[in-house]
């Protein structure tokens, strides 16, 4: 039975949110000591499941224990880590793609076995029995949780960035006007990419222009000084919206030049 319960977890604090721990195979004394040690550095709640087999059954059946596990920041496997139940518990958690840290807390005489446990998928191992063992366990749990939260946040940010890039790429490709994605380097617009409309109008594909100063391809010789002045105004933070003359594949034409910054430092546009 679960002899301790969780209230609603707060997640708005990010990596510093309260820590929720599930101890499998432990007792109330361990839970109390661990919760006290964790709470010394922040809010924490510890739940105990004494029946490891019951946990396995719950994982296999997909019942309410999965909902409970979803509210757990770290699982501590107390007791021997070489028995079948311990291996099955770890495998069952990992088989569901769960990256929740799992820390082994076993008798000190099993130190060598504890080290071997790292190779089987435990996040960390802590020998039990020493006077400060629970404090060490609390510190390892806290470190594992903070590392997991940091990885999760980094993955979420990376996913959001990829999604944003995908949206930008789709928009960029479908803009009907010739468009250049560029970065100012030493006051000059170096092309990072051009869209299909640019390729059609000016006759240069993205691979040719990319990495070069775009003005060298499309600014008429008698407008280079004007282009340099516009680049300087852009470099100083001005957002342009004006007519310019540019050289296309079919000769010189008038265009409406719109400059839109895409980065906080205004260098990427």
PDB file of C-alpha atoms in Angstrom:
ATOM      1  CA  UNK A   1       0.000   0.000   0.000  1.00  0.00           C
ATOM      2  CA  UNK A   2       1.012   3.607  -0.520  1.00  0.00           C
ATOM      3  CA  UNK A   3       1.346   4.918   2.985  1.00  0.00           C
ATOM      4  CA  UNK A   4       2.059   8.479   1.952  1.00  0.00           C
ATOM      5  CA  UNK A   5       0.213  10.557  -0.601  1.00  0.00           C
ATOM      6  CA  UNK A   6       0.960  13.493  -2.878  1.00  0.00           C
ATOM      7  CA  UNK A   7      -0.979  16.677  -3.121  1.00  0.00           C
ATOM      8  CA  UNK A   8      -1.199  18.533  -6.409  1.00  0.00           C
ATOM      9  CA  UNK A   9       2.322  19.199  -7.669  1.00  0.00           C
ATOM     10  CA  UNK A  10       3.378  22.699  -8.557  1.00  0.00           C
ATOM     11  CA  UNK A  11       5.162  22.936 -11.902  1.00  0.00           C
ATOM     12  CA  UNK A  12       5.409  26.689 -12.464  1.00  0.00           C
ATOM     13  CA  UNK A  13       8.721  26.839 -10.602  1.00  0.00           C
ATOM     14  CA  UNK A  14      10.483  24.825 -13.277  1.00  0.00           C
ATOM     15  CA  UNK A  15      13.679  23.146 -12.157  1.00  0.00           C
ATOM     16  CA  UNK A  16      13.104  24.446  -8.607  1.00  0.00           C
ATOM     17  CA  UNK A  17       9.615  22.959  -8.257  1.00  0.00           C
ATOM     18  CA  UNK A  18       8.866  20.685  -5.265  1.00  0.00           C
ATOM     19  CA  UNK A  19      10.356  17.195  -5.540  1.00  0.00           C
ATOM     20  CA  UNK A  20       8.139  14.098  -5.424  1.00  0.00           C
ATOM     21  CA  UNK A  21       9.824  10.755  -4.716  1.00  0.00           C
ATOM     22  CA  UNK A  22       8.484   7.198  -4.824  1.00  0.00           C
ATOM     23  CA  UNK A  23      10.351   4.680  -2.642  1.00  0.00           C
ATOM     24  CA  UNK A  24       9.809   1.061  -3.679  1.00  0.00           C
ATOM     25  CA  UNK A  25      10.648  -1.598  -1.116  1.00  0.00           C
ATOM     26  CA  UNK A  26      11.420   0.839   1.685  1.00  0.00           C
ATOM     27  CA  UNK A  27       9.732   1.616   4.977  1.00  0.00           C
ATOM     28  CA  UNK A  28       8.311   4.604   6.804  1.00  0.00           C
ATOM     29  CA  UNK A  29      11.572   5.305   8.634  1.00  0.00           C
ATOM     30  CA  UNK A  30      13.441   5.663   5.346  1.00  0.00           C
ATOM     31  CA  UNK A  31      10.648   7.753   3.842  1.00  0.00           C
ATOM     32  CA  UNK A  32      10.570  10.103   6.824  1.00  0.00           C
ATOM     33  CA  UNK A  33      14.334  10.536   6.846  1.00  0.00           C
ATOM     34  CA  UNK A  34      14.517  11.079   3.095  1.00  0.00           C
ATOM     35  CA  UNK A  35      11.668  13.577   3.088  1.00  0.00           C
ATOM     36  CA  UNK A  36      13.277  15.486   5.952  1.00  0.00           C
ATOM     37  CA  UNK A  37      16.664  15.597   4.214  1.00  0.00           C
ATOM     38  CA  UNK A  38      15.149  16.692   0.886  1.00  0.00           C
ATOM     39  CA  UNK A  39      12.969  19.329   2.538  1.00  0.00           C
ATOM     40  CA  UNK A  40      16.049  20.980   4.014  1.00  0.00           C
ATOM     41  CA  UNK A  41      16.730  22.426   0.546  1.00  0.00           C
ATOM     42  CA  UNK A  42      13.140  22.833  -0.673  1.00  0.00           C
ATOM     43  CA  UNK A  43       9.669  21.349  -0.661  1.00  0.00           C
ATOM     44  CA  UNK A  44       9.541  17.562  -1.064  1.00  0.00           C
ATOM     45  CA  UNK A  45       7.122  14.678  -0.649  1.00  0.00           C
ATOM     46  CA  UNK A  46       8.006  10.991  -0.350  1.00  0.00           C
ATOM     47  CA  UNK A  47       5.655   8.111  -1.016  1.00  0.00           C
ATOM     48  CA  UNK A  48       6.332   4.486  -0.063  1.00  0.00           C
ATOM     49  CA  UNK A  49       5.319   1.301  -1.870  1.00  0.00           C
ATOM     50  CA  UNK A  50       6.451  -1.691   0.132  1.00  0.00           C
ATOM     51  CA  UNK A  51       5.214  -4.296  -2.322  1.00  0.00           C
ATOM     52  CA  UNK A  52       7.473  -4.249  -5.379  1.00  0.00           C
ATOM     53  CA  UNK A  53       5.485  -7.014  -7.041  1.00  0.00           C
ATOM     54  CA  UNK A  54       2.356  -4.916  -6.738  1.00  0.00           C
ATOM     55  CA  UNK A  55       4.098  -2.108  -8.571  1.00  0.00           C
ATOM     56  CA  UNK A  56       5.021  -4.477 -11.385  1.00  0.00           C
ATOM     57  CA  UNK A  57       1.442  -5.691 -11.636  1.00  0.00           C
ATOM     58  CA  UNK A  58       0.222  -2.117 -11.799  1.00  0.00           C
ATOM     59  CA  UNK A  59       2.691  -1.262 -14.557  1.00  0.00           C
ATOM     60  CA  UNK A  60       1.659  -4.331 -16.539  1.00  0.00           C
ATOM     61  CA  UNK A  61      -2.056  -3.659 -16.096  1.00  0.00           C
ATOM     62  CA  UNK A  62      -1.800   0.038 -16.886  1.00  0.00           C
ATOM     63  CA  UNK A  63      -3.965   1.000 -13.909  1.00  0.00           C
ATOM     64  CA  UNK A  64      -3.830   3.980 -11.573  1.00  0.00           C
ATOM     65  CA  UNK A  65      -0.200   3.465 -10.639  1.00  0.00           C
ATOM     66  CA  UNK A  66       0.822   4.926 -13.992  1.00  0.00           C
ATOM     67  CA  UNK A  67      -0.992   8.121 -13.096  1.00  0.00           C
ATOM     68  CA  UNK A  68       0.889   8.121  -9.813  1.00  0.00           C
ATOM     69  CA  UNK A  69       4.198   7.504 -11.577  1.00  0.00           C
ATOM     70  CA  UNK A  70       3.515  10.472 -13.833  1.00  0.00           C
ATOM     71  CA  UNK A  71       3.526  12.629 -10.697  1.00  0.00           C
ATOM     72  CA  UNK A  72       6.887  11.291  -9.513  1.00  0.00           C
ATOM     73  CA  UNK A  73      10.210  13.039 -10.087  1.00  0.00           C
ATOM     74  CA  UNK A  74      12.375  10.131  -8.920  1.00  0.00           C
ATOM     75  CA  UNK A  75      12.011   6.459  -7.990  1.00  0.00           C
ATOM     76  CA  UNK A  76      14.202   5.016  -5.235  1.00  0.00           C
ATOM     77  CA  UNK A  77      14.581   1.225  -5.272  1.00  0.00           C
ATOM     78  CA  UNK A  78      15.387   0.266  -1.679  1.00  0.00           C
ATOM     79  CA  UNK A  79      16.786  -3.145  -0.817  1.00  0.00           C
ATOM     80  CA  UNK A  80      18.724  -5.625  -2.907  1.00  0.00           C
ATOM     81  CA  UNK A  81      19.247  -4.623  -6.503  1.00  0.00           C
ATOM     82  CA  UNK A  82      20.280  -8.035  -7.774  1.00  0.00           C
ATOM     83  CA  UNK A  83      16.963  -9.806  -7.374  1.00  0.00           C
ATOM     84  CA  UNK A  84      14.535 -10.399 -10.229  1.00  0.00           C
ATOM     85  CA  UNK A  85      11.944  -7.965  -8.888  1.00  0.00           C
ATOM     86  CA  UNK A  86      14.411  -5.065  -8.937  1.00  0.00           C
ATOM     87  CA  UNK A  87      15.467  -5.821 -12.493  1.00  0.00           C
ATOM     88  CA  UNK A  88      11.870  -6.209 -13.635  1.00  0.00           C
ATOM     89  CA  UNK A  89      10.829  -2.930 -12.020  1.00  0.00           C
ATOM     90  CA  UNK A  90      13.577  -0.993 -13.775  1.00  0.00           C
ATOM     91  CA  UNK A  91      12.889  -2.697 -17.085  1.00  0.00           C
ATOM     92  CA  UNK A  92       9.152  -2.069 -16.783  1.00  0.00           C
ATOM     93  CA  UNK A  93       9.662   1.642 -16.156  1.00  0.00           C
ATOM     94  CA  UNK A  94      12.180   2.029 -18.976  1.00  0.00           C
ATOM     95  CA  UNK A  95      10.085  -0.072 -21.383  1.00  0.00           C
ATOM     96  CA  UNK A  96       7.423   2.621 -21.278  1.00  0.00           C
ATOM     97  CA  UNK A  97       9.951   5.211 -22.429  1.00  0.00           C
ATOM     98  CA  UNK A  98       9.975   6.811 -19.002  1.00  0.00           C
ATOM     99  CA  UNK A  99      13.085   8.902 -18.314  1.00  0.00           C
ATOM    100  CA  UNK A 100      12.267   9.292 -14.616  1.00  0.00           C
ATOM    101  CA  UNK A 101      15.490   8.928 -12.582  1.00  0.00           C
ATOM    102  CA  UNK A 102      15.703   5.589 -10.743  1.00  0.00           C
ATOM    103  CA  UNK A 103      18.175   5.473  -7.860  1.00  0.00           C
ATOM    104  CA  UNK A 104      19.284   2.233  -6.192  1.00  0.00           C
ATOM    105  CA  UNK A 105      19.624   2.273  -2.379  1.00  0.00           C
ATOM    106  CA  UNK A 106      21.005  -1.074  -1.220  1.00  0.00           C
ATOM    107  CA  UNK A 107      22.977  -2.618   1.661  1.00  0.00           C
ATOM    108  CA  UNK A 108      26.555  -1.401   1.848  1.00  0.00           C
ATOM    109  CA  UNK A 109      27.881  -4.954   1.501  1.00  0.00           C
ATOM    110  CA  UNK A 110      26.565  -4.898  -2.065  1.00  0.00           C
ATOM    111  CA  UNK A 111      28.828  -2.025  -3.125  1.00  0.00           C
ATOM    112  CA  UNK A 112      30.266  -3.915  -6.091  1.00  0.00           C
ATOM    113  CA  UNK A 113      26.777  -4.905  -7.143  1.00  0.00           C
ATOM    114  CA  UNK A 114      25.667  -1.320  -6.828  1.00  0.00           C
ATOM    115  CA  UNK A 115      28.369  -0.269  -9.259  1.00  0.00           C
ATOM    116  CA  UNK A 116      27.234  -2.979 -11.651  1.00  0.00           C
ATOM    117  CA  UNK A 117      23.704  -1.617 -11.334  1.00  0.00           C
ATOM    118  CA  UNK A 118      24.722   1.570 -13.128  1.00  0.00           C
ATOM    119  CA  UNK A 119      25.298  -0.481 -16.257  1.00  0.00           C
ATOM    120  CA  UNK A 120      21.793  -1.927 -16.084  1.00  0.00           C
ATOM    121  CA  UNK A 121      20.075   1.465 -16.298  1.00  0.00           C
ATOM    122  CA  UNK A 122      19.940   2.921 -12.790  1.00  0.00           C
ATOM    123  CA  UNK A 123      20.521   6.645 -12.746  1.00  0.00           C
ATOM    124  CA  UNK A 124      22.629   6.457  -9.585  1.00  0.00           C
ATOM    125  CA  UNK A 125      23.480   4.083  -6.743  1.00  0.00           C
ATOM    126  CA  UNK A 126      23.824   4.820  -3.024  1.00  0.00           C
ATOM    127  CA  UNK A 127      25.073   2.312  -0.390  1.00  0.00           C
ATOM    128  CA  UNK A 128      22.771   2.128   2.636  1.00  0.00           C
ATOM    129  CA  UNK A 129      23.929   1.619   6.212  1.00  0.00           C
ATOM    130  CA  UNK A 130      26.268   4.535   6.912  1.00  0.00           C
ATOM    131  CA  UNK A 131      25.178   7.159   9.404  1.00  0.00           C
ATOM    132  CA  UNK A 132      24.798   9.794   6.682  1.00  0.00           C
ATOM    133  CA  UNK A 133      23.448   7.421   4.027  1.00  0.00           C
ATOM    134  CA  UNK A 134      20.001   9.038   3.903  1.00  0.00           C
ATOM    135  CA  UNK A 135      21.536  12.496   3.528  1.00  0.00           C
ATOM    136  CA  UNK A 136      23.695  11.193   0.677  1.00  0.00           C
ATOM    137  CA  UNK A 137      20.627   9.594  -0.895  1.00  0.00           C
ATOM    138  CA  UNK A 138      18.715  12.875  -0.642  1.00  0.00           C
ATOM    139  CA  UNK A 139      21.534  14.761  -2.345  1.00  0.00           C
ATOM    140  CA  UNK A 140      21.785  12.181  -5.148  1.00  0.00           C
ATOM    141  CA  UNK A 141      18.013  12.240  -5.645  1.00  0.00           C
ATOM    142  CA  UNK A 142      17.999  16.027  -5.762  1.00  0.00           C
ATOM    143  CA  UNK A 143      20.853  16.069  -8.287  1.00  0.00           C
ATOM    144  CA  UNK A 144      19.169  13.441 -10.475  1.00  0.00           C
ATOM    145  CA  UNK A 145      15.868  15.328 -10.460  1.00  0.00           C
ATOM    146  CA  UNK A 146      17.458  18.678 -11.286  1.00  0.00           C
ATOM    147  CA  UNK A 147      19.454  17.081 -14.127  1.00  0.00           C
ATOM    148  CA  UNK A 148      16.316  15.413 -15.504  1.00  0.00           C
ATOM    149  CA  UNK A 149      14.333  18.643 -15.315  1.00  0.00           C
ATOM    150  CA  UNK A 150      17.118  20.554 -17.038  1.00  0.00           C
ATOM    151  CA  UNK A 151      17.236  17.972 -19.840  1.00  0.00           C
ATOM    152  CA  UNK A 152      13.457  18.089 -20.187  1.00  0.00           C
ATOM    153  CA  UNK A 153      13.436  21.865 -20.400  1.00  0.00           C
ATOM    154  CA  UNK A 154      16.285  21.842 -22.933  1.00  0.00           C
ATOM    155  CA  UNK A 155      14.446  19.251 -25.045  1.00  0.00           C
ATOM    156  CA  UNK A 156      11.244  21.286 -24.915  1.00  0.00           C
ATOM    157  CA  UNK A 157      13.087  24.439 -25.921  1.00  0.00           C
ATOM    158  CA  UNK A 158      14.822  22.598 -28.765  1.00  0.00           C
ATOM    159  CA  UNK A 159      11.491  21.210 -29.975  1.00  0.00           C
ATOM    160  CA  UNK A 160       9.922  24.668 -29.844  1.00  0.00           C
ATOM    161  CA  UNK A 161      12.874  26.097 -31.772  1.00  0.00           C
ATOM    162  CA  UNK A 162      12.592  23.384 -34.431  1.00  0.00           C
ATOM    163  CA  UNK A 163       8.865  24.061 -34.768  1.00  0.00           C
ATOM    164  CA  UNK A 164       9.506  27.788 -35.096  1.00  0.00           C
ATOM    165  CA  UNK A 165      12.167  27.165 -37.737  1.00  0.00           C
ATOM    166  CA  UNK A 166       9.803  24.896 -39.634  1.00  0.00           C
ATOM    167  CA  UNK A 167       7.117  27.582 -39.596  1.00  0.00           C
ATOM    168  CA  UNK A 168       9.597  30.194 -40.747  1.00  0.00           C
ATOM    169  CA  UNK A 169      10.913  27.916 -43.513  1.00  0.00           C
ATOM    170  CA  UNK A 170       7.398  27.263 -44.796  1.00  0.00           C
ATOM    171  CA  UNK A 171       6.569  30.977 -44.753  1.00  0.00           C
ATOM    172  CA  UNK A 172       9.893  31.932 -46.334  1.00  0.00           C
ATOM    173  CA  UNK A 173       9.481  29.445 -49.178  1.00  0.00           C
ATOM    174  CA  UNK A 174       5.984  30.657 -50.011  1.00  0.00           C
ATOM    175  CA  UNK A 175       6.444  34.437 -49.922  1.00  0.00           C
ATOM    176  CA  UNK A 176       5.585  35.550 -53.467  1.00  0.00           C
ATOM    177  CA  UNK A 177       8.087  38.437 -53.450  1.00  0.00           C
ATOM    178  CA  UNK A 178      11.855  37.889 -53.841  1.00  0.00           C
ATOM    179  CA  UNK A 179      13.146  37.541 -50.286  1.00  0.00           C
ATOM    180  CA  UNK A 180      16.620  37.230 -48.771  1.00  0.00           C
ATOM    181  CA  UNK A 181      17.388  35.833 -45.323  1.00  0.00           C
ATOM    182  CA  UNK A 182      20.652  37.508 -44.390  1.00  0.00           C
ATOM    183  CA  UNK A 183      22.951  38.506 -41.560  1.00  0.00           C
ATOM    184  CA  UNK A 184      24.878  41.746 -41.275  1.00  0.00           C
ATOM    185  CA  UNK A 185      28.623  41.125 -41.183  1.00  0.00           C
ATOM    186  CA  UNK A 186      30.875  44.186 -41.008  1.00  0.00           C
ATOM    187  CA  UNK A 187      27.913  46.228 -42.163  1.00  0.00           C
ATOM    188  CA  UNK A 188      27.225  44.130 -45.266  1.00  0.00           C
ATOM    189  CA  UNK A 189      24.267  41.774 -45.914  1.00  0.00           C
ATOM    190  CA  UNK A 190      25.597  38.209 -46.184  1.00  0.00           C
ATOM    191  CA  UNK A 191      22.961  35.868 -47.591  1.00  0.00           C
ATOM    192  CA  UNK A 192      21.963  32.891 -45.466  1.00  0.00           C
ATOM    193  CA  UNK A 193      19.232  31.811 -47.852  1.00  0.00           C
ATOM    194  CA  UNK A 194      16.987  33.090 -50.640  1.00  0.00           C
ATOM    195  CA  UNK A 195      13.483  31.973 -51.503  1.00  0.00           C
ATOM    196  CA  UNK A 196      12.281  30.515 -54.834  1.00  0.00           C
ATOM    197  CA  UNK A 197      10.846  33.876 -55.913  1.00  0.00           C
ATOM    198  CA  UNK A 198      14.316  35.419 -55.567  1.00  0.00           C
ATOM    199  CA  UNK A 199      15.815  32.620 -57.657  1.00  0.00           C
ATOM    200  CA  UNK A 200      13.206  33.131 -60.396  1.00  0.00           C
ATOM    201  CA  UNK A 201      13.490  36.925 -60.547  1.00  0.00           C
ATOM    202  CA  UNK A 202      17.247  37.401 -60.167  1.00  0.00           C
ATOM    203  CA  UNK A 203      18.460  34.187 -61.788  1.00  0.00           C
ATOM    204  CA  UNK A 204      20.710  33.016 -58.928  1.00  0.00           C
ATOM    205  CA  UNK A 205      19.957  29.905 -56.914  1.00  0.00           C
ATOM    206  CA  UNK A 206      20.328  29.743 -53.149  1.00  0.00           C
ATOM    207  CA  UNK A 207      23.495  27.643 -53.304  1.00  0.00           C
ATOM    208  CA  UNK A 208      25.230  30.281 -55.425  1.00  0.00           C
ATOM    209  CA  UNK A 209      24.280  33.274 -53.285  1.00  0.00           C
ATOM    210  CA  UNK A 210      24.486  31.691 -49.848  1.00  0.00           C
ATOM    211  CA  UNK A 211      27.475  32.980 -47.847  1.00  0.00           C
ATOM    212  CA  UNK A 212      28.131  35.943 -50.157  1.00  0.00           C
ATOM    213  CA  UNK A 213      27.235  39.616 -49.906  1.00  0.00           C
ATOM    214  CA  UNK A 214      23.902  39.699 -51.715  1.00  0.00           C
ATOM    215  CA  UNK A 215      24.448  43.255 -52.995  1.00  0.00           C
ATOM    216  CA  UNK A 216      27.235  41.968 -55.238  1.00  0.00           C
ATOM    217  CA  UNK A 217      24.641  40.013 -57.240  1.00  0.00           C
ATOM    218  CA  UNK A 218      21.683  42.369 -57.478  1.00  0.00           C
ATOM    219  CA  UNK A 219      22.785  46.013 -56.946  1.00  0.00           C
ATOM    220  CA  UNK A 220      23.543  47.928 -60.162  1.00  0.00           C
ATOM    221  CA  UNK A 221      27.020  49.439 -60.350  1.00  0.00           C
ATOM    222  CA  UNK A 222      25.650  52.980 -60.215  1.00  0.00           C
ATOM    223  CA  UNK A 223      23.674  52.205 -57.033  1.00  0.00           C
ATOM    224  CA  UNK A 224      26.445  50.668 -54.909  1.00  0.00           C
ATOM    225  CA  UNK A 225      26.986  53.858 -52.918  1.00  0.00           C
ATOM    226  CA  UNK A 226      23.262  54.123 -52.216  1.00  0.00           C
ATOM    227  CA  UNK A 227      23.159  50.453 -51.149  1.00  0.00           C
ATOM    228  CA  UNK A 228      26.094  50.991 -48.773  1.00  0.00           C
ATOM    229  CA  UNK A 229      24.246  53.914 -47.198  1.00  0.00           C
ATOM    230  CA  UNK A 230      21.112  51.780 -46.755  1.00  0.00           C
ATOM    231  CA  UNK A 231      23.160  49.007 -45.172  1.00  0.00           C
ATOM    232  CA  UNK A 232      24.650  51.503 -42.739  1.00  0.00           C
ATOM    233  CA  UNK A 233      21.187  52.761 -41.792  1.00  0.00           C
ATOM    234  CA  UNK A 234      20.035  49.175 -41.221  1.00  0.00           C
ATOM    235  CA  UNK A 235      23.114  48.448 -39.105  1.00  0.00           C
ATOM    236  CA  UNK A 236      22.184  51.422 -36.908  1.00  0.00           C
ATOM    237  CA  UNK A 237      18.705  50.045 -36.265  1.00  0.00           C
ATOM    238  CA  UNK A 238      16.611  51.710 -38.922  1.00  0.00           C
ATOM    239  CA  UNK A 239      13.844  49.621 -40.517  1.00  0.00           C
ATOM    240  CA  UNK A 240      13.590  50.434 -44.205  1.00  0.00           C
ATOM    241  CA  UNK A 241      10.536  50.531 -46.463  1.00  0.00           C
ATOM    242  CA  UNK A 242      11.445  52.302 -49.710  1.00  0.00           C
ATOM    243  CA  UNK A 243      11.830  51.889 -53.451  1.00  0.00           C
ATOM    244  CA  UNK A 244      15.168  50.765 -54.862  1.00  0.00           C
ATOM    245  CA  UNK A 245      16.479  49.690 -58.273  1.00  0.00           C
ATOM    246  CA  UNK A 246      17.955  46.213 -58.582  1.00  0.00           C
ATOM    247  CA  UNK A 247      19.349  44.126 -61.434  1.00  0.00           C
ATOM    248  CA  UNK A 248      17.233  41.084 -62.309  1.00  0.00           C
ATOM    249  CA  UNK A 249      17.770  38.279 -64.798  1.00  0.00           C
ATOM    250  CA  UNK A 250      15.864  40.433 -67.330  1.00  0.00           C
ATOM    251  CA  UNK A 251      17.430  43.805 -66.549  1.00  0.00           C
ATOM    252  CA  UNK A 252      17.025  46.559 -63.973  1.00  0.00           C
ATOM    253  CA  UNK A 253      13.688  46.927 -62.178  1.00  0.00           C
ATOM    254  CA  UNK A 254      12.193  48.920 -59.338  1.00  0.00           C
ATOM    255  CA  UNK A 255      11.427  47.077 -56.107  1.00  0.00           C
ATOM    256  CA  UNK A 256       9.987  47.968 -52.729  1.00  0.00           C
ATOM    257  CA  UNK A 257      12.714  47.184 -50.182  1.00  0.00           C
ATOM    258  CA  UNK A 258      11.342  46.080 -46.835  1.00  0.00           C
ATOM    259  CA  UNK A 259      13.786  45.202 -44.073  1.00  0.00           C
ATOM    260  CA  UNK A 260      12.485  43.036 -41.211  1.00  0.00           C
ATOM    261  CA  UNK A 261      14.711  42.096 -38.225  1.00  0.00           C
ATOM    262  CA  UNK A 262      14.358  38.462 -37.072  1.00  0.00           C
ATOM    263  CA  UNK A 263      16.756  38.395 -34.118  1.00  0.00           C
ATOM    264  CA  UNK A 264      16.965  40.347 -30.872  1.00  0.00           C
ATOM    265  CA  UNK A 265      20.309  41.882 -31.828  1.00  0.00           C
ATOM    266  CA  UNK A 266      18.869  43.095 -35.187  1.00  0.00           C
ATOM    267  CA  UNK A 267      21.743  41.476 -37.117  1.00  0.00           C
ATOM    268  CA  UNK A 268      19.678  38.673 -38.686  1.00  0.00           C
ATOM    269  CA  UNK A 269      16.981  39.658 -41.178  1.00  0.00           C
TER     270      UNK A 269
END
